[in-house]
Amino acid sequence: MERLLYHVDVISRQRNRGQLEASLVAALREMAGAESAGLYKLFTPPGDLMVGLAADATVAAARILDDGISWPEGTGSLERFPHLHACLAAAALYEDREPGTNFHRYSVPIAGIGQETFGFVCLTSRDPLDAGRIAVVSGLLALFRNCVAMLDYSEIDTLTGLLNRKTFDEYLINILSHVANEGDQQPASLRLPRRRQAHKAAAHHWLGVMDIDHFKAINDKFGHLIGDEVLILIANIMKSSFRSQDKLFRFGGEEFVVLLKPTELANALATFERFRNEVEQFPFPQVGRVTISIGFTRIGLYDTPSIILDNADEALYYAKENGRNRVCSYEALLDAGKLERHQLMHTDVEIF
């Protein structure tokens, strides 16, 4: 009981997602008497379900394997993990034997507050787990879900359900730190799993700034309740359009920001263009047609947060000044001579 209370205390004190996940698997491994414990996250990029190992624990140590800014090493299709596939289908504990060791393997789904599965815990044990140990596992997972919900609450914009500005600052600093450590050419671990990689261009992180066109006119004509509804619907389109590993933020007002996971320029452009088109085609109640302008930029090795945001803002202003309802790349505008580097001269264009 003393060790269980110790682990409950450690888990409850975590305010960092990676540390929380590592604390969970360490507690599960010890309290279940297992050889190992792993926490797998379920990702939902368009067209497939992907699974990646976010944290694991053995007798020796617990490890954080998901840095929050890249795909965990070894991430692959759910079909490559038949025990997790069966666990998801059953929506309940699934027991089988681990290939190679023949240890007992227990896979347990992790559901959020809305009961949607977002991951799994996998335990391997020489001996079968009795009902008491399984009950302890269930209790620790319930505690973990509550801690995740509290972290989500502190990171989420209450109107749209997107991440908030404070969380953006943390993510961007982490990305810049990672890029500085690894260099400008991103290693394979930062890219999409192999079957989703392109093989020609280098993959980089990208930041996009998005602004609803003529949003002030929408508020003035239809009122702020309808304006809020437009913001919520835009956020919902974002959630369905971007990959689950891309980070989506509301900056306030009608401005949104996206941090794309490492990908090539052509893919980044296509991703933003797809979202722009989905917004344009969506029938907004009462308002009808709404459009959005987007400026995006590559996150480079020697960039600072202010430079990155300034670059994306310049591309956004160019999109606004040149017809709106379009996507503009800062680097492409530089190459075409449409902008000068760090030219911050935005004057009489109507943004809001």
mmCIF file of C-alpha atoms in Angstrom:
data_model
loop_
_atom_site.group_PDB
_atom_site.id
_atom_site.type_symbol
_atom_site.label_atom_id
_atom_site.label_comp_id
_atom_site.label_asym_id
_atom_site.label_seq_id
_atom_site.Cartn_x
_atom_site.Cartn_y
_atom_site.Cartn_z
ATOM 1 C CA MET A 1 0.000 0.000 0.000
ATOM 2 C CA GLU A 2 2.852 2.385 0.798
ATOM 3 C CA ARG A 3 4.320 1.995 -2.708
ATOM 4 C CA LEU A 4 0.908 2.485 -4.298
ATOM 5 C CA LEU A 5 0.386 5.738 -2.388
ATOM 6 C CA TYR A 6 3.879 6.827 -3.416
ATOM 7 C CA HIS A 7 3.068 6.314 -7.096
ATOM 8 C CA VAL A 8 -0.299 8.064 -6.745
ATOM 9 C CA ASP A 9 1.515 11.070 -5.287
ATOM 10 C CA VAL A 10 4.161 11.095 -8.040
ATOM 11 C CA ILE A 11 1.591 10.828 -10.840
ATOM 12 C CA SER A 12 -0.639 13.520 -9.328
ATOM 13 C CA ARG A 13 2.214 16.038 -9.073
ATOM 14 C CA GLN A 14 3.214 15.941 -12.745
ATOM 15 C CA ARG A 15 2.529 19.042 -14.842
ATOM 16 C CA ASN A 16 4.471 17.879 -17.894
ATOM 17 C CA ARG A 17 2.779 15.389 -20.221
ATOM 18 C CA GLY A 18 5.900 13.341 -20.889
ATOM 19 C CA GLN A 19 6.758 13.077 -17.199
ATOM 20 C CA LEU A 20 3.162 12.124 -16.443
ATOM 21 C CA GLU A 21 3.284 9.283 -18.972
ATOM 22 C CA ALA A 22 6.642 8.034 -17.686
ATOM 23 C CA SER A 23 5.355 8.125 -14.097
ATOM 24 C CA LEU A 24 2.322 6.082 -15.117
ATOM 25 C CA VAL A 25 4.246 3.260 -16.812
ATOM 26 C CA ALA A 26 6.730 3.112 -13.918
ATOM 27 C CA ALA A 27 3.851 2.742 -11.464
ATOM 28 C CA LEU A 28 2.039 0.162 -13.582
ATOM 29 C CA ARG A 29 5.120 -1.985 -14.034
ATOM 30 C CA GLU A 30 5.929 -2.067 -10.324
ATOM 31 C CA MET A 31 2.409 -2.435 -8.960
ATOM 32 C CA ALA A 32 1.462 -5.139 -11.478
ATOM 33 C CA GLY A 33 4.728 -6.994 -10.917
ATOM 34 C CA ALA A 34 5.303 -6.915 -14.669
ATOM 35 C CA GLU A 35 8.507 -7.255 -16.652
ATOM 36 C CA SER A 36 7.694 -4.155 -18.678
ATOM 37 C CA ALA A 37 5.004 -1.552 -19.258
ATOM 38 C CA GLY A 38 4.453 0.626 -22.307
ATOM 39 C CA LEU A 39 2.111 3.475 -23.162
ATOM 40 C CA TYR A 40 1.099 3.660 -26.821
ATOM 41 C CA LYS A 41 -0.571 6.703 -28.343
ATOM 42 C CA LEU A 42 -3.159 6.407 -31.081
ATOM 43 C CA PHE A 43 -2.739 8.945 -33.886
ATOM 44 C CA THR A 44 -5.312 9.614 -36.583
ATOM 45 C CA PRO A 45 -3.711 11.091 -39.705
ATOM 46 C CA PRO A 46 -6.027 11.181 -42.738
ATOM 47 C CA GLY A 47 -6.667 7.708 -44.122
ATOM 48 C CA ASP A 48 -5.081 5.581 -41.409
ATOM 49 C CA LEU A 49 -4.742 4.847 -37.705
ATOM 50 C CA MET A 50 -1.168 5.037 -36.426
ATOM 51 C CA VAL A 51 0.314 3.854 -33.137
ATOM 52 C CA GLY A 52 3.516 5.004 -31.444
ATOM 53 C CA LEU A 53 5.224 4.075 -28.172
ATOM 54 C CA ALA A 54 5.212 7.231 -26.026
ATOM 55 C CA ALA A 55 6.765 5.877 -22.802
ATOM 56 C CA ASP A 56 7.992 2.571 -21.428
ATOM 57 C CA ALA A 57 9.335 1.142 -18.197
ATOM 58 C CA THR A 58 11.417 -1.870 -17.220
ATOM 59 C CA VAL A 59 13.024 -2.842 -13.944
ATOM 60 C CA ALA A 60 15.957 -0.598 -14.902
ATOM 61 C CA ALA A 61 14.194 2.673 -15.732
ATOM 62 C CA ALA A 62 11.249 4.520 -17.258
ATOM 63 C CA ARG A 63 11.743 6.414 -20.526
ATOM 64 C CA ILE A 64 9.935 9.252 -22.296
ATOM 65 C CA LEU A 65 9.817 8.396 -26.004
ATOM 66 C CA ASP A 66 7.392 11.060 -27.273
ATOM 67 C CA ASP A 67 8.781 14.599 -27.163
ATOM 68 C CA GLY A 68 5.480 16.118 -28.274
ATOM 69 C CA ILE A 69 6.960 17.626 -31.440
ATOM 70 C CA SER A 70 7.702 14.547 -33.543
ATOM 71 C CA TRP A 71 6.402 11.088 -34.276
ATOM 72 C CA PRO A 72 7.750 8.593 -31.713
ATOM 73 C CA GLU A 73 10.381 6.294 -33.192
ATOM 74 C CA GLY A 74 8.782 3.162 -34.623
ATOM 75 C CA THR A 75 5.349 4.714 -35.128
ATOM 76 C CA GLY A 76 3.384 2.643 -37.621
ATOM 77 C CA SER A 77 -0.024 1.542 -38.775
ATOM 78 C CA LEU A 78 -2.310 0.038 -36.148
ATOM 79 C CA GLU A 79 -2.398 -3.079 -38.325
ATOM 80 C CA ARG A 80 1.240 -3.721 -37.349
ATOM 81 C CA PHE A 81 0.127 -4.126 -33.719
ATOM 82 C CA PRO A 82 -2.492 -6.915 -33.790
ATOM 83 C CA HIS A 83 -2.815 -7.018 -29.988
ATOM 84 C CA LEU A 84 -3.631 -3.292 -29.894
ATOM 85 C CA HIS A 85 -5.958 -3.652 -32.869
ATOM 86 C CA ALA A 86 -7.844 -6.390 -31.014
ATOM 87 C CA CYS A 87 -7.887 -4.291 -27.839
ATOM 88 C CA LEU A 88 -9.387 -1.330 -29.698
ATOM 89 C CA ALA A 89 -12.014 -3.521 -31.345
ATOM 90 C CA ALA A 90 -13.013 -5.038 -27.997
ATOM 91 C CA ALA A 91 -12.812 -1.707 -26.128
ATOM 92 C CA ALA A 92 -11.645 -3.765 -23.156
ATOM 93 C CA LEU A 93 -8.617 -5.535 -21.707
ATOM 94 C CA TYR A 94 -7.116 -7.963 -24.210
ATOM 95 C CA GLU A 95 -4.765 -10.786 -23.167
ATOM 96 C CA ASP A 96 -2.398 -12.728 -25.417
ATOM 97 C CA ARG A 97 1.203 -13.976 -25.411
ATOM 98 C CA GLU A 98 4.175 -11.826 -26.394
ATOM 99 C CA PRO A 99 5.951 -13.246 -29.460
ATOM 100 C CA GLY A 100 9.460 -14.425 -28.693
ATOM 101 C CA THR A 101 9.191 -14.557 -24.891
ATOM 102 C CA ASN A 102 5.761 -16.174 -24.550
ATOM 103 C CA PHE A 103 5.162 -13.843 -21.584
ATOM 104 C CA HIS A 104 1.594 -12.964 -20.723
ATOM 105 C CA ARG A 105 0.712 -9.682 -22.433
ATOM 106 C CA TYR A 106 -2.131 -7.428 -21.313
ATOM 107 C CA SER A 107 -3.349 -4.547 -23.482
ATOM 108 C CA VAL A 108 -5.736 -2.008 -21.964
ATOM 109 C CA PRO A 109 -7.404 0.877 -23.862
ATOM 110 C CA ILE A 110 -7.154 4.402 -22.450
ATOM 111 C CA ALA A 111 -10.250 6.509 -23.052
ATOM 112 C CA GLY A 112 -10.631 10.233 -22.532
ATOM 113 C CA ILE A 113 -13.445 12.043 -20.761
ATOM 114 C CA GLY A 114 -15.547 11.672 -23.908
ATOM 115 C CA GLN A 115 -14.858 7.904 -23.915
ATOM 116 C CA GLU A 116 -12.858 8.100 -27.142
ATOM 117 C CA THR A 117 -9.784 5.847 -27.058
ATOM 118 C CA PHE A 118 -6.563 7.844 -27.381
ATOM 119 C CA GLY A 119 -4.032 5.193 -26.404
ATOM 120 C CA PHE A 120 -3.198 1.880 -24.801
ATOM 121 C CA VAL A 121 -1.189 0.488 -21.926
ATOM 122 C CA CYS A 122 0.610 -2.776 -22.582
ATOM 123 C CA LEU A 123 2.024 -4.935 -19.754
ATOM 124 C CA THR A 124 4.166 -8.065 -20.121
ATOM 125 C CA SER A 125 4.456 -10.491 -17.227
ATOM 126 C CA ARG A 126 6.000 -13.904 -16.620
ATOM 127 C CA ASP A 127 2.948 -14.919 -14.601
ATOM 128 C CA PRO A 128 -0.748 -14.165 -15.120
ATOM 129 C CA LEU A 129 -2.058 -11.041 -13.408
ATOM 130 C CA ASP A 130 -4.650 -11.772 -10.741
ATOM 131 C CA ALA A 131 -7.848 -9.778 -10.263
ATOM 132 C CA GLY A 132 -6.287 -7.630 -7.544
ATOM 133 C CA ARG A 133 -3.410 -6.466 -9.746
ATOM 134 C CA ILE A 134 -5.747 -5.806 -12.650
ATOM 135 C CA ALA A 135 -7.899 -3.677 -10.327
ATOM 136 C CA VAL A 136 -4.815 -1.651 -9.339
ATOM 137 C CA VAL A 137 -4.008 -1.145 -13.036
ATOM 138 C CA SER A 138 -7.556 0.117 -13.640
ATOM 139 C CA GLY A 139 -7.310 2.501 -10.694
ATOM 140 C CA LEU A 140 -3.993 3.969 -11.845
ATOM 141 C CA LEU A 141 -5.387 4.446 -15.353
ATOM 142 C CA ALA A 142 -8.401 6.292 -13.916
ATOM 143 C CA LEU A 143 -6.024 8.600 -12.033
ATOM 144 C CA PHE A 144 -3.996 9.114 -15.218
ATOM 145 C CA ARG A 145 -7.117 10.042 -17.207
ATOM 146 C CA ASN A 146 -8.042 12.649 -14.605
ATOM 147 C CA CYS A 147 -4.525 14.122 -14.689
ATOM 148 C CA VAL A 148 -4.612 14.279 -18.493
ATOM 149 C CA ALA A 149 -7.983 16.043 -18.325
ATOM 150 C CA MET A 150 -6.530 18.642 -15.946
ATOM 151 C CA LEU A 151 -3.563 19.230 -18.258
ATOM 152 C CA ASP A 152 -5.929 19.552 -21.213
ATOM 153 C CA TYR A 153 -8.025 22.107 -19.326
ATOM 154 C CA SER A 154 -4.995 24.301 -18.640
ATOM 155 C CA GLU A 155 -3.841 24.130 -22.263
ATOM 156 C CA ILE A 156 -7.159 24.561 -24.083
ATOM 157 C CA ASP A 157 -8.967 27.649 -25.386
ATOM 158 C CA THR A 158 -12.397 27.373 -23.790
ATOM 159 C CA LEU A 159 -14.403 28.594 -26.803
ATOM 160 C CA THR A 160 -12.885 26.506 -29.592
ATOM 161 C CA GLY A 161 -11.244 23.568 -27.845
ATOM 162 C CA LEU A 162 -7.952 24.354 -29.589
ATOM 163 C CA LEU A 163 -4.675 24.834 -27.743
ATOM 164 C CA ASN A 164 -4.141 28.289 -26.236
ATOM 165 C CA ARG A 165 -1.421 30.924 -26.667
ATOM 166 C CA LYS A 166 0.492 29.929 -23.528
ATOM 167 C CA THR A 167 0.790 26.373 -24.809
ATOM 168 C CA PHE A 168 1.947 27.638 -28.212
ATOM 169 C CA ASP A 169 4.919 29.419 -26.662
ATOM 170 C CA GLU A 170 5.996 26.196 -24.958
ATOM 171 C CA TYR A 171 5.655 24.085 -28.109
ATOM 172 C CA LEU A 172 7.554 26.550 -30.289
ATOM 173 C CA ILE A 173 10.434 26.798 -27.820
ATOM 174 C CA ASN A 174 10.617 22.991 -27.690
ATOM 175 C CA ILE A 175 10.695 22.774 -31.486
ATOM 176 C CA LEU A 176 13.457 25.372 -31.747
ATOM 177 C CA SER A 177 15.464 23.552 -29.098
ATOM 178 C CA HIS A 178 15.066 20.273 -30.954
ATOM 179 C CA VAL A 179 16.015 21.813 -34.300
ATOM 180 C CA ALA A 180 19.084 23.414 -32.708
ATOM 181 C CA ASN A 181 20.175 20.077 -31.253
ATOM 182 C CA GLU A 182 19.582 18.061 -34.417
ATOM 183 C CA GLY A 183 20.516 20.598 -37.090
ATOM 184 C CA ASP A 184 18.407 21.958 -39.923
ATOM 185 C CA GLN A 185 18.130 18.673 -41.782
ATOM 186 C CA GLN A 186 15.673 16.730 -39.700
ATOM 187 C CA PRO A 187 16.546 13.134 -38.807
ATOM 188 C CA ALA A 188 14.289 10.257 -39.738
ATOM 189 C CA SER A 189 12.725 10.155 -36.275
ATOM 190 C CA LEU A 190 11.209 13.603 -36.842
ATOM 191 C CA ARG A 191 9.500 12.641 -40.074
ATOM 192 C CA LEU A 192 6.375 10.724 -40.759
ATOM 193 C CA PRO A 193 6.526 6.928 -40.567
ATOM 194 C CA ARG A 194 8.232 5.447 -43.626
ATOM 195 C CA ARG A 195 5.108 4.570 -45.579
ATOM 196 C CA ARG A 196 3.990 8.207 -45.346
ATOM 197 C CA GLN A 197 7.324 9.808 -46.252
ATOM 198 C CA ALA A 198 8.265 11.456 -49.477
ATOM 199 C CA HIS A 199 11.792 10.493 -50.570
ATOM 200 C CA LYS A 200 13.059 13.618 -52.310
ATOM 201 C CA ALA A 201 12.754 16.851 -50.352
ATOM 202 C CA ALA A 202 13.861 17.440 -46.773
ATOM 203 C CA ALA A 203 11.246 17.554 -44.038
ATOM 204 C CA HIS A 204 10.972 20.637 -41.831
ATOM 205 C CA HIS A 205 8.639 22.083 -39.234
ATOM 206 C CA TRP A 206 6.256 24.800 -40.487
ATOM 207 C CA LEU A 207 4.244 27.518 -38.790
ATOM 208 C CA GLY A 208 1.065 28.890 -40.322
ATOM 209 C CA VAL A 209 -0.881 31.970 -39.225
ATOM 210 C CA MET A 210 -4.526 32.064 -40.329
ATOM 211 C CA ASP A 211 -7.008 34.916 -40.166
ATOM 212 C CA ILE A 212 -10.720 34.905 -41.027
ATOM 213 C CA ASP A 213 -11.433 37.387 -43.814
ATOM 214 C CA HIS A 214 -13.761 40.298 -42.938
ATOM 215 C CA PHE A 215 -14.522 38.856 -39.502
ATOM 216 C CA LYS A 216 -15.350 42.289 -38.065
ATOM 217 C CA ALA A 217 -18.063 42.643 -40.702
ATOM 218 C CA ILE A 218 -19.501 39.268 -39.659
ATOM 219 C CA ASN A 219 -19.677 40.400 -36.027
ATOM 220 C CA ASP A 220 -21.170 43.770 -36.966
ATOM 221 C CA LYS A 221 -23.840 42.266 -39.229
ATOM 222 C CA PHE A 222 -24.812 39.085 -37.368
ATOM 223 C CA GLY A 223 -23.697 39.731 -33.784
ATOM 224 C CA HIS A 224 -21.058 38.226 -31.557
ATOM 225 C CA LEU A 225 -22.949 34.987 -30.874
ATOM 226 C CA ILE A 226 -22.898 34.151 -34.569
ATOM 227 C CA GLY A 227 -19.295 35.316 -34.710
ATOM 228 C CA ASP A 228 -18.425 32.876 -31.934
ATOM 229 C CA GLU A 229 -20.237 30.130 -33.822
ATOM 230 C CA VAL A 230 -18.074 30.840 -36.862
ATOM 231 C CA LEU A 231 -14.944 30.552 -34.701
ATOM 232 C CA ILE A 232 -16.119 27.220 -33.298
ATOM 233 C CA LEU A 233 -16.913 25.853 -36.754
ATOM 234 C CA ILE A 234 -13.536 27.003 -38.103
ATOM 235 C CA ALA A 235 -11.872 25.179 -35.208
ATOM 236 C CA ASN A 236 -13.860 22.026 -35.975
ATOM 237 C CA ILE A 237 -12.772 22.159 -39.615
ATOM 238 C CA MET A 238 -9.172 22.525 -38.443
ATOM 239 C CA LYS A 239 -9.472 19.422 -36.257
ATOM 240 C CA SER A 240 -10.768 17.332 -39.150
ATOM 241 C CA SER A 241 -8.409 18.767 -41.783
ATOM 242 C CA PHE A 242 -4.999 18.596 -40.102
ATOM 243 C CA ARG A 243 -3.134 15.540 -38.820
ATOM 244 C CA SER A 244 -3.587 14.567 -35.195
ATOM 245 C CA GLN A 245 0.098 15.298 -34.573
ATOM 246 C CA ASP A 246 -0.115 18.835 -35.973
ATOM 247 C CA LYS A 247 -0.690 21.373 -33.199
ATOM 248 C CA LEU A 248 -3.645 23.741 -33.561
ATOM 249 C CA PHE A 249 -3.932 26.992 -31.603
ATOM 250 C CA ARG A 250 -6.285 29.911 -31.218
ATOM 251 C CA PHE A 251 -4.347 33.110 -30.609
ATOM 252 C CA GLY A 252 -7.402 35.171 -29.762
ATOM 253 C CA GLY A 253 -9.978 36.960 -31.856
ATOM 254 C CA GLU A 254 -10.160 35.417 -35.319
ATOM 255 C CA GLU A 255 -6.479 34.463 -35.551
ATOM 256 C CA PHE A 256 -5.359 30.845 -35.501
ATOM 257 C CA VAL A 257 -1.919 29.244 -35.661
ATOM 258 C CA VAL A 258 -0.821 25.781 -36.790
ATOM 259 C CA LEU A 259 2.491 24.041 -36.116
ATOM 260 C CA LEU A 260 2.942 21.349 -38.745
ATOM 261 C CA LYS A 261 4.961 18.247 -38.000
ATOM 262 C CA PRO A 262 8.034 17.808 -40.216
ATOM 263 C CA THR A 263 7.067 17.558 -43.866
ATOM 264 C CA GLU A 264 8.181 18.855 -47.255
ATOM 265 C CA LEU A 265 7.267 22.299 -48.608
ATOM 266 C CA ALA A 266 4.893 20.856 -51.215
ATOM 267 C CA ASN A 267 3.042 18.875 -48.554
ATOM 268 C CA ALA A 268 2.837 21.876 -46.224
ATOM 269 C CA LEU A 269 1.394 24.027 -49.016
ATOM 270 C CA ALA A 270 -1.095 21.309 -49.968
ATOM 271 C CA THR A 271 -2.153 20.892 -46.334
ATOM 272 C CA PHE A 272 -2.882 24.582 -45.848
ATOM 273 C CA GLU A 273 -4.556 24.826 -49.252
ATOM 274 C CA ARG A 274 -6.822 21.882 -48.431
ATOM 275 C CA PHE A 275 -7.907 23.572 -45.218
ATOM 276 C CA ARG A 276 -8.499 26.910 -46.968
ATOM 277 C CA ASN A 277 -10.706 25.173 -49.535
ATOM 278 C CA GLU A 278 -12.671 23.293 -46.871
ATOM 279 C CA VAL A 279 -13.452 26.573 -45.109
ATOM 280 C CA GLU A 280 -14.539 28.207 -48.374
ATOM 281 C CA GLN A 281 -16.843 25.296 -49.237
ATOM 282 C CA PHE A 282 -18.429 25.015 -45.785
ATOM 283 C CA PRO A 283 -22.011 26.377 -45.483
ATOM 284 C CA PHE A 284 -21.859 28.514 -42.346
ATOM 285 C CA PRO A 285 -25.349 28.908 -40.799
ATOM 286 C CA GLN A 286 -26.829 32.388 -41.395
ATOM 287 C CA VAL A 287 -23.477 33.765 -42.558
ATOM 288 C CA GLY A 288 -23.124 31.574 -45.638
ATOM 289 C CA ARG A 289 -19.680 31.830 -47.237
ATOM 290 C CA VAL A 290 -16.622 32.493 -45.065
ATOM 291 C CA THR A 291 -13.041 32.577 -46.300
ATOM 292 C CA ILE A 292 -9.665 32.529 -44.599
ATOM 293 C CA SER A 293 -6.208 33.844 -45.487
ATOM 294 C CA ILE A 294 -3.068 31.939 -44.526
ATOM 295 C CA GLY A 295 0.607 32.817 -44.322
ATOM 296 C CA PHE A 296 3.162 30.176 -43.431
ATOM 297 C CA THR A 297 6.904 29.861 -42.993
ATOM 298 C CA ARG A 298 9.552 27.257 -42.360
ATOM 299 C CA ILE A 299 11.007 26.986 -38.847
ATOM 300 C CA GLY A 300 14.741 27.284 -39.452
ATOM 301 C CA LEU A 301 17.852 26.465 -37.485
ATOM 302 C CA TYR A 302 18.755 30.069 -36.589
ATOM 303 C CA ASP A 303 15.242 31.493 -36.208
ATOM 304 C CA THR A 304 13.837 33.013 -33.029
ATOM 305 C CA PRO A 305 10.149 32.898 -32.064
ATOM 306 C CA SER A 306 9.682 36.563 -33.014
ATOM 307 C CA ILE A 307 11.315 36.083 -36.427
ATOM 308 C CA ILE A 308 9.176 33.025 -37.176
ATOM 309 C CA LEU A 309 5.939 34.799 -36.277
ATOM 310 C CA ASP A 310 6.997 37.945 -38.168
ATOM 311 C CA ASN A 311 7.728 35.879 -41.280
ATOM 312 C CA ALA A 312 4.366 34.116 -41.174
ATOM 313 C CA ASP A 313 2.626 37.442 -40.488
ATOM 314 C CA GLU A 314 4.294 39.004 -43.538
ATOM 315 C CA ALA A 315 3.028 36.176 -45.713
ATOM 316 C CA LEU A 316 -0.438 36.575 -44.179
ATOM 317 C CA TYR A 317 -0.481 40.319 -44.833
ATOM 318 C CA TYR A 318 0.549 39.697 -48.418
ATOM 319 C CA ALA A 319 -2.356 37.268 -48.804
ATOM 320 C CA LYS A 320 -4.728 39.867 -47.337
ATOM 321 C CA GLU A 321 -3.413 42.642 -49.577
ATOM 322 C CA ASN A 322 -3.645 40.508 -52.691
ATOM 323 C CA GLY A 323 -7.178 39.218 -52.774
ATOM 324 C CA ARG A 324 -7.620 37.301 -49.505
ATOM 325 C CA ASN A 325 -8.825 33.677 -49.453
ATOM 326 C CA ARG A 326 -5.378 32.408 -50.378
ATOM 327 C CA VAL A 327 -2.311 30.646 -48.985
ATOM 328 C CA CYS A 328 1.106 32.315 -49.177
ATOM 329 C CA SER A 329 4.525 30.907 -48.293
ATOM 330 C CA TYR A 330 6.997 33.414 -46.879
ATOM 331 C CA GLU A 331 9.947 31.656 -48.527
ATOM 332 C CA ALA A 332 8.176 31.505 -51.901
ATOM 333 C CA LEU A 333 7.355 35.217 -51.702
ATOM 334 C CA LEU A 334 11.017 35.983 -50.961
ATOM 335 C CA ASP A 335 12.185 33.888 -53.905
ATOM 336 C CA ALA A 336 9.704 35.633 -56.194
ATOM 337 C CA GLY A 337 10.832 39.077 -55.048
ATOM 338 C CA LYS A 338 7.405 39.863 -53.607
ATOM 339 C CA LEU A 339 8.824 40.488 -50.136
ATOM 340 C CA GLU A 340 12.108 41.636 -48.697
ATOM 341 C CA ARG A 341 13.462 39.745 -45.725
ATOM 342 C CA HIS A 342 11.939 41.075 -42.465
ATOM 343 C CA GLN A 343 10.127 43.851 -44.304
ATOM 344 C CA LEU A 344 7.576 44.784 -41.650
ATOM 345 C CA MET A 345 5.650 47.439 -43.537
ATOM 346 C CA HIS A 346 1.949 46.697 -43.130
ATOM 347 C CA THR A 347 -0.102 49.826 -43.544
ATOM 348 C CA ASP A 348 -3.682 50.370 -44.601
ATOM 349 C CA VAL A 349 -4.885 46.842 -45.313
ATOM 350 C CA GLU A 350 -8.085 45.912 -43.442
ATOM 351 C CA ILE A 351 -7.283 42.790 -41.412
ATOM 352 C CA PHE A 352 -10.188 42.503 -38.998
#
